[in-house]
PDB file of C-alpha atoms in Angstrom:
ATOM      1  CA  MET A 457    -115.375 -15.008  84.226  1.00  0.00           C
ATOM      2  CA  ARG A 458    -113.574 -18.376  84.386  1.00  0.00           C
ATOM      3  CA  LYS A 459    -111.156 -17.351  81.617  1.00  0.00           C
ATOM      4  CA  LEU A 460    -110.363 -14.139  83.486  1.00  0.00           C
ATOM      5  CA  ILE A 461    -109.703 -16.058  86.701  1.00  0.00           C
ATOM      6  CA  VAL A 462    -107.407 -18.497  84.900  1.00  0.00           C
ATOM      7  CA  VAL A 463    -105.451 -15.627  83.321  1.00  0.00           C
ATOM      8  CA  LEU A 464    -105.099 -13.851  86.674  1.00  0.00           C
ATOM      9  CA  SER A 465    -103.941 -17.090  88.301  1.00  0.00           C
ATOM     10  CA  VAL A 466    -101.256 -17.576  85.660  1.00  0.00           C
ATOM     11  CA  VAL A 467    -100.075 -13.986  86.121  1.00  0.00           C
ATOM     12  CA  ILE A 468     -99.879 -14.331  89.920  1.00  0.00           C
ATOM     13  CA  VAL A 469     -98.072 -17.661  89.793  1.00  0.00           C
ATOM     14  CA  GLY A 470     -95.734 -16.351  87.093  1.00  0.00           C
ATOM     15  CA  TYR A 471     -94.829 -13.359  89.203  1.00  0.00           C
ATOM     16  CA  ALA A 472     -94.194 -15.546  92.241  1.00  0.00           C
ATOM     17  CA  VAL A 473     -91.860 -17.778  90.252  1.00  0.00           C
ATOM     18  CA  SER A 474     -89.990 -14.919  88.610  1.00  0.00           C
ATOM     19  CA  ALA A 475     -89.807 -12.645  91.668  1.00  0.00           C
ATOM     20  CA  SER A 476     -86.427 -11.031  92.162  1.00  0.00           C
ATOM     21  CA  ALA A 477     -85.623 -13.019  95.315  1.00  0.00           C
ATOM     22  CA  VAL A 478     -87.240 -15.469  97.685  1.00  0.00           C
ATOM     23  CA  THR A 479     -86.665 -14.265 101.249  1.00  0.00           C
ATOM     24  CA  GLY A 480     -88.118 -17.277 103.035  1.00  0.00           C
ATOM     25  CA  VAL A 481     -90.640 -20.078 103.145  1.00  0.00           C
ATOM     26  CA  ALA A 482     -92.999 -20.919 106.002  1.00  0.00           C
ATOM     27  CA  LEU A 483     -95.470 -23.727 106.593  1.00  0.00           C
ATOM     28  CA  GLY A 484     -98.143 -23.868 109.244  1.00  0.00           C
ATOM     29  CA  GLY A 485    -101.627 -24.652 110.476  1.00  0.00           C
ATOM     30  CA  LYS A 486    -104.570 -22.450 111.388  1.00  0.00           C
ATOM     31  CA  VAL A 487    -108.021 -22.354 112.915  1.00  0.00           C
ATOM     32  CA  GLY A 488    -110.758 -19.821 112.406  1.00  0.00           C
ATOM     33  CA  TYR A 489    -114.416 -18.933 112.072  1.00  0.00           C
ATOM     34  CA  ALA A 490    -116.198 -18.531 108.735  1.00  0.00           C
ATOM     35  CA  ASN A 491    -119.655 -17.161 107.920  1.00  0.00           C
ATOM     36  CA  TYR A 492    -121.505 -17.908 104.647  1.00  0.00           C
ATOM     37  CA  THR A 493    -124.400 -15.754 103.441  1.00  0.00           C
ATOM     38  CA  GLY A 494    -126.575 -15.601 100.329  1.00  0.00           C
ATOM     39  CA  ASP A 495    -127.811 -17.742  97.438  1.00  0.00           C
ATOM     40  CA  ILE A 496    -128.241 -21.001  99.349  1.00  0.00           C
ATOM     41  CA  LEU A 497    -131.387 -21.134 101.461  1.00  0.00           C
ATOM     42  CA  PRO A 498    -134.761 -19.503 100.693  1.00  0.00           C
ATOM     43  CA  ALA A 499    -135.633 -16.262 102.509  1.00  0.00           C
ATOM     44  CA  SER A 500    -132.406 -15.555 104.447  1.00  0.00           C
ATOM     45  CA  GLY A 501    -130.099 -17.438 102.055  1.00  0.00           C
ATOM     46  CA  ASP A 502    -127.606 -17.894 104.876  1.00  0.00           C
ATOM     47  CA  VAL A 503    -125.786 -20.999 106.039  1.00  0.00           C
ATOM     48  CA  GLY A 504    -124.281 -19.043 108.926  1.00  0.00           C
ATOM     49  CA  GLY A 505    -121.020 -19.468 110.756  1.00  0.00           C
ATOM     50  CA  SER A 506    -118.934 -22.340 112.058  1.00  0.00           C
ATOM     51  CA  ALA A 507    -115.344 -23.373 112.732  1.00  0.00           C
ATOM     52  CA  MET A 508    -112.819 -23.620 109.909  1.00  0.00           C
ATOM     53  CA  PHE A 509    -109.508 -25.509 109.827  1.00  0.00           C
ATOM     54  CA  GLY A 510    -106.632 -25.446 107.392  1.00  0.00           C
ATOM     55  CA  ALA A 511    -102.989 -25.225 106.415  1.00  0.00           C
ATOM     56  CA  VAL A 512    -100.923 -22.450 104.843  1.00  0.00           C
ATOM     57  CA  LEU A 513     -97.741 -22.243 102.769  1.00  0.00           C
ATOM     58  CA  GLU A 514     -96.055 -18.821 102.684  1.00  0.00           C
ATOM     59  CA  ILE A 515     -93.433 -17.744 100.146  1.00  0.00           C
ATOM     60  CA  GLY A 516     -91.762 -14.449 100.972  1.00  0.00           C
ATOM     61  CA  THR A 517     -90.345 -12.379  98.119  1.00  0.00           C
ATOM     62  CA  PHE A 518     -88.367  -9.166  97.891  1.00  0.00           C
ATOM     63  CA  PRO A 519     -89.192  -6.352  97.568  1.00  0.00           C
ATOM     64  CA  VAL A 520     -92.877  -6.110  96.667  1.00  0.00           C
ATOM     65  CA  LEU A 521     -95.195  -8.983  97.582  1.00  0.00           C
ATOM     66  CA  ASP A 522     -95.451 -12.173  99.605  1.00  0.00           C
ATOM     67  CA  PHE A 523     -97.520 -15.097  98.363  1.00  0.00           C
ATOM     68  CA  GLU A 524     -99.521 -17.668 100.281  1.00  0.00           C
ATOM     69  CA  LEU A 525    -101.338 -20.858  99.404  1.00  0.00           C
ATOM     70  CA  HIS A 526    -104.160 -21.781 101.802  1.00  0.00           C
ATOM     71  CA  ALA A 527    -106.145 -25.021 102.094  1.00  0.00           C
ATOM     72  CA  ASN A 528    -109.297 -24.688 104.237  1.00  0.00           C
ATOM     73  CA  TYR A 529    -112.172 -26.910 105.286  1.00  0.00           C
ATOM     74  CA  PHE A 530    -115.549 -25.623 106.508  1.00  0.00           C
ATOM     75  CA  SER A 531    -118.604 -27.683 107.457  1.00  0.00           C
ATOM     76  CA  LYS A 532    -121.925 -27.015 109.123  1.00  0.00           C
ATOM     77  CA  ASP A 533    -125.011 -29.129 109.837  1.00  0.00           C
ATOM     78  CA  PHE A 534    -128.293 -27.697 111.056  1.00  0.00           C
ATOM     79  CA  THR A 535    -132.014 -28.357 111.026  1.00  0.00           C
ATOM     80  CA  TYR A 536    -133.920 -26.371 108.444  1.00  0.00           C
ATOM     81  CA  THR A 537    -137.689 -26.129 107.913  1.00  0.00           C
ATOM     82  CA  PHE A 538    -138.848 -25.531 104.346  1.00  0.00           C
ATOM     83  CA  ASP A 539    -142.078 -25.482 102.364  1.00  0.00           C
ATOM     84  CA  ALA A 540    -142.581 -28.630 100.244  1.00  0.00           C
ATOM     85  CA  GLY A 541    -145.705 -28.093  98.151  1.00  0.00           C
ATOM     86  CA  GLY A 542    -147.458 -26.196 100.924  1.00  0.00           C
ATOM     87  CA  VAL A 543    -146.398 -28.656 103.628  1.00  0.00           C
ATOM     88  CA  PRO A 544    -143.720 -27.578 106.158  1.00  0.00           C
ATOM     89  CA  VAL A 545    -140.974 -30.203 106.292  1.00  0.00           C
ATOM     90  CA  SER A 546    -137.944 -30.259 108.575  1.00  0.00           C
ATOM     91  CA  GLY A 547    -134.688 -31.695 107.379  1.00  0.00           C
ATOM     92  CA  THR A 548    -131.000 -31.720 108.248  1.00  0.00           C
ATOM     93  CA  PHE A 549    -129.048 -29.487 105.897  1.00  0.00           C
ATOM     94  CA  GLU A 550    -125.338 -30.331 105.495  1.00  0.00           C
ATOM     95  CA  PHE A 551    -122.910 -27.855 103.948  1.00  0.00           C
ATOM     96  CA  ARG A 552    -119.279 -28.723 103.136  1.00  0.00           C
ATOM     97  CA  ASP A 553    -116.677 -26.464 101.531  1.00  0.00           C
ATOM     98  CA  PHE A 554    -113.063 -27.454 100.875  1.00  0.00           C
ATOM     99  CA  HIS A 555    -111.291 -24.531  99.261  1.00  0.00           C
ATOM    100  CA  VAL A 556    -107.827 -23.517  98.122  1.00  0.00           C
ATOM    101  CA  LEU A 557    -106.768 -19.857  98.071  1.00  0.00           C
ATOM    102  CA  LEU A 558    -103.876 -18.190  96.258  1.00  0.00           C
ATOM    103  CA  LEU A 559    -103.199 -14.857  97.956  1.00  0.00           C
ATOM    104  CA  ALA A 560    -100.791 -11.966  97.433  1.00  0.00           C
ATOM    105  CA  LYS A 561     -99.927  -9.779 100.435  1.00  0.00           C
ATOM    106  CA  LYS A 562     -98.091  -6.516 100.969  1.00  0.00           C
ATOM    107  CA  ASN A 563     -96.933  -4.979 104.249  1.00  0.00           C
ATOM    108  CA  LEU A 564     -98.874  -1.816 104.968  1.00  0.00           C
ATOM    109  CA  ILE A 565     -96.885  -0.948 108.084  1.00  0.00           C
ATOM    110  CA  SER A 566     -93.569  -2.643 108.782  1.00  0.00           C
ATOM    111  CA  VAL A 567     -90.991  -0.997 111.024  1.00  0.00           C
ATOM    112  CA  PRO A 568     -87.385  -2.201 110.437  1.00  0.00           C
ATOM    113  CA  MET A 569     -86.234  -4.642 113.153  1.00  0.00           C
ATOM    114  CA  SER A 570     -89.771  -4.771 114.565  1.00  0.00           C
ATOM    115  CA  PRO A 571     -91.458  -8.193 114.925  1.00  0.00           C
ATOM    116  CA  LEU A 572     -94.843  -6.668 114.033  1.00  0.00           C
ATOM    117  CA  ALA A 573     -96.203  -6.222 110.505  1.00  0.00           C
ATOM    118  CA  LEU A 574     -99.626  -5.035 109.348  1.00  0.00           C
ATOM    119  CA  TYR A 575    -100.533  -6.183 105.840  1.00  0.00           C
ATOM    120  CA  VAL A 576    -103.270  -6.054 103.207  1.00  0.00           C
ATOM    121  CA  GLY A 577    -103.862  -8.315 100.246  1.00  0.00           C
ATOM    122  CA  GLY A 578    -106.186 -10.248  98.009  1.00  0.00           C
ATOM    123  CA  GLY A 579    -106.414 -13.206  95.723  1.00  0.00           C
ATOM    124  CA  LEU A 580    -108.402 -15.983  94.131  1.00  0.00           C
ATOM    125  CA  GLY A 581    -109.957 -19.186  95.392  1.00  0.00           C
ATOM    126  CA  TRP A 582    -111.388 -22.478  94.190  1.00  0.00           C
ATOM    127  CA  HIS A 583    -114.153 -24.139  96.232  1.00  0.00           C
ATOM    128  CA  LEU A 584    -115.313 -27.755  96.175  1.00  0.00           C
ATOM    129  CA  ILE A 585    -118.813 -27.437  97.648  1.00  0.00           C
ATOM    130  CA  ASN A 586    -121.135 -30.276  98.562  1.00  0.00           C
ATOM    131  CA  THR A 587    -124.540 -30.019 100.233  1.00  0.00           C
ATOM    132  CA  GLU A 588    -127.073 -32.604 101.328  1.00  0.00           C
ATOM    133  CA  LEU A 589    -130.634 -32.335 102.557  1.00  0.00           C
ATOM    134  CA  ALA A 590    -131.566 -35.319 104.730  1.00  0.00           C
ATOM    135  CA  GLN A 591    -135.318 -35.557 105.259  1.00  0.00           C
ATOM    136  CA  ALA A 592    -137.551 -37.813 107.321  1.00  0.00           C
ATOM    137  CA  ALA A 593    -139.996 -38.185 104.427  1.00  0.00           C
ATOM    138  CA  ALA A 594    -139.160 -38.854 100.780  1.00  0.00           C
ATOM    139  CA  ILE A 595    -139.873 -35.305  99.596  1.00  0.00           C
ATOM    140  CA  ASN A 596    -138.483 -34.045  96.306  1.00  0.00           C
ATOM    141  CA  PRO A 597    -135.689 -31.574  97.230  1.00  0.00           C
ATOM    142  CA  ALA A 598    -136.640 -29.481  94.197  1.00  0.00           C
ATOM    143  CA  LEU A 599    -139.788 -28.442  96.066  1.00  0.00           C
ATOM    144  CA  SER A 600    -137.757 -26.968  98.891  1.00  0.00           C
ATOM    145  CA  GLY A 601    -136.286 -24.059  96.935  1.00  0.00           C
ATOM    146  CA  ILE A 602    -132.818 -24.932  98.209  1.00  0.00           C
ATOM    147  CA  ASP A 603    -129.859 -24.782  95.842  1.00  0.00           C
ATOM    148  CA  LEU A 604    -128.047 -28.099  96.290  1.00  0.00           C
ATOM    149  CA  PHE A 605    -124.393 -28.431  95.279  1.00  0.00           C
ATOM    150  CA  SER A 606    -123.024 -31.855  94.364  1.00  0.00           C
ATOM    151  CA  ASN A 607    -119.225 -31.554  94.532  1.00  0.00           C
ATOM    152  CA  SER A 608    -119.483 -28.330  92.541  1.00  0.00           C
ATOM    153  CA  VAL A 609    -116.271 -26.403  91.831  1.00  0.00           C
ATOM    154  CA  LYS A 610    -116.722 -22.634  92.118  1.00  0.00           C
ATOM    155  CA  ALA A 611    -114.241 -19.765  91.846  1.00  0.00           C
ATOM    156  CA  SER A 612    -113.996 -16.857  94.285  1.00  0.00           C
ATOM    157  CA  GLY A 613    -112.305 -13.510  94.890  1.00  0.00           C
ATOM    158  CA  HIS A 614    -110.952 -12.265  98.246  1.00  0.00           C
ATOM    159  CA  GLY A 615    -109.649  -9.204 100.062  1.00  0.00           C
ATOM    160  CA  LEU A 616    -107.928  -9.287 103.452  1.00  0.00           C
ATOM    161  CA  LEU A 617    -106.335  -7.410 106.323  1.00  0.00           C
ATOM    162  CA  GLY A 618    -104.000  -8.997 108.844  1.00  0.00           C
ATOM    163  CA  ILE A 619    -101.232  -8.680 111.391  1.00  0.00           C
ATOM    164  CA  LYS A 620     -98.203 -10.934 111.864  1.00  0.00           C
ATOM    165  CA  VAL A 621     -95.696 -11.269 114.703  1.00  0.00           C
ATOM    166  CA  SER A 622     -92.292 -12.735 113.794  1.00  0.00           C
ATOM    167  CA  PRO A 623     -89.887 -12.906 116.770  1.00  0.00           C
ATOM    168  CA  PRO A 624     -86.324 -12.523 115.419  1.00  0.00           C
ATOM    169  CA  VAL A 625     -84.823 -15.265 117.608  1.00  0.00           C
ATOM    170  CA  PHE A 626     -87.272 -18.079 116.876  1.00  0.00           C
ATOM    171  CA  PRO A 627     -88.158 -19.668 113.499  1.00  0.00           C
ATOM    172  CA  LEU A 628     -91.836 -19.141 114.262  1.00  0.00           C
ATOM    173  CA  ALA A 629     -94.463 -16.560 113.402  1.00  0.00           C
ATOM    174  CA  VAL A 630     -98.080 -16.090 114.442  1.00  0.00           C
ATOM    175  CA  TYR A 631    -100.716 -14.175 112.535  1.00  0.00           C
ATOM    176  CA  GLY A 632    -104.326 -13.053 112.693  1.00  0.00           C
ATOM    177  CA  GLU A 633    -106.335 -12.247 109.588  1.00  0.00           C
ATOM    178  CA  ALA A 634    -109.778 -11.074 108.480  1.00  0.00           C
ATOM    179  CA  ARG A 635    -110.748 -12.079 104.959  1.00  0.00           C
ATOM    180  CA  PHE A 636    -113.783 -11.145 102.882  1.00  0.00           C
ATOM    181  CA  GLY A 637    -114.734 -13.145  99.792  1.00  0.00           C
ATOM    182  CA  ARG A 638    -117.369 -13.799  97.179  1.00  0.00           C
ATOM    183  CA  ILE A 639    -117.993 -17.210  95.640  1.00  0.00           C
ATOM    184  CA  PHE A 640    -119.204 -16.914  92.058  1.00  0.00           C
ATOM    185  CA  ALA A 641    -122.218 -19.250  92.211  1.00  0.00           C
ATOM    186  CA  ALA A 642    -125.502 -18.092  90.670  1.00  0.00           C
ATOM    187  CA  ASP A 643    -126.295 -14.845  92.529  1.00  0.00           C
ATOM    188  CA  GLY A 644    -123.185 -15.250  94.672  1.00  0.00           C
ATOM    189  CA  ILE A 645    -122.205 -16.457  98.130  1.00  0.00           C
ATOM    190  CA  ASN A 646    -120.443 -14.024 100.466  1.00  0.00           C
ATOM    191  CA  THR A 647    -117.912 -15.237 103.017  1.00  0.00           C
ATOM    192  CA  THR A 648    -116.343 -13.602 106.052  1.00  0.00           C
ATOM    193  CA  GLU A 649    -113.438 -15.465 107.627  1.00  0.00           C
ATOM    194  CA  ILE A 650    -111.452 -14.655 110.765  1.00  0.00           C
ATOM    195  CA  GLU A 651    -108.488 -16.896 111.441  1.00  0.00           C
ATOM    196  CA  GLY A 652    -105.247 -17.244 113.315  1.00  0.00           C
ATOM    197  CA  GLY A 653    -102.289 -19.481 112.644  1.00  0.00           C
ATOM    198  CA  LEU A 654     -98.796 -20.561 113.584  1.00  0.00           C
ATOM    199  CA  LEU A 655     -96.053 -20.655 110.938  1.00  0.00           C
ATOM    200  CA  LEU A 656     -92.737 -22.499 111.008  1.00  0.00           C
ATOM    201  CA  LYS A 657     -90.137 -20.565 109.007  1.00  0.00           C
ATOM    202  CA  PHE A 658     -87.471 -22.312 106.947  1.00  0.00           C
TER     203      PHE A 658
END
């Protein structure tokens, strides 16, 4: 799986570099909401949702695809009760995910001279995940059944749908995007991200 992801990354980057023409570059910031489910906590397996912050670099090409590089940070702390050798123990579970995404996008609907564009796309991601389980008592975390990540690097795949507004007079653009991903860790972690951002076009 890792070899396949590396090969796909090289192909995507190679295409971006060798694209027939670069139509523009944009840099911006974004905020959003992300939800993580599966393969983390016993029973439900879900971390749940929280705010997400990040930055984005967009490289427009002609005539097929645009490329974007995203850097995102997600964190969530919550109290979790687990079974430690038959004894219920409450602890504070901390989940951190810093991830970088390389995405390719194509306009699905784009009317000439219109500031609106509807697009679809997909891509790959790399996640630096760290979790901690802070407990009142010195209980062995292995008894909790929780998968703990210690600065683990995991790959992911993503699909997305979005809309962008680019006023012709101003060097700015705003966008809204829904993205669905899967982090390849053990049985897998699913992510749903909804975000909006402001881009400064160069």
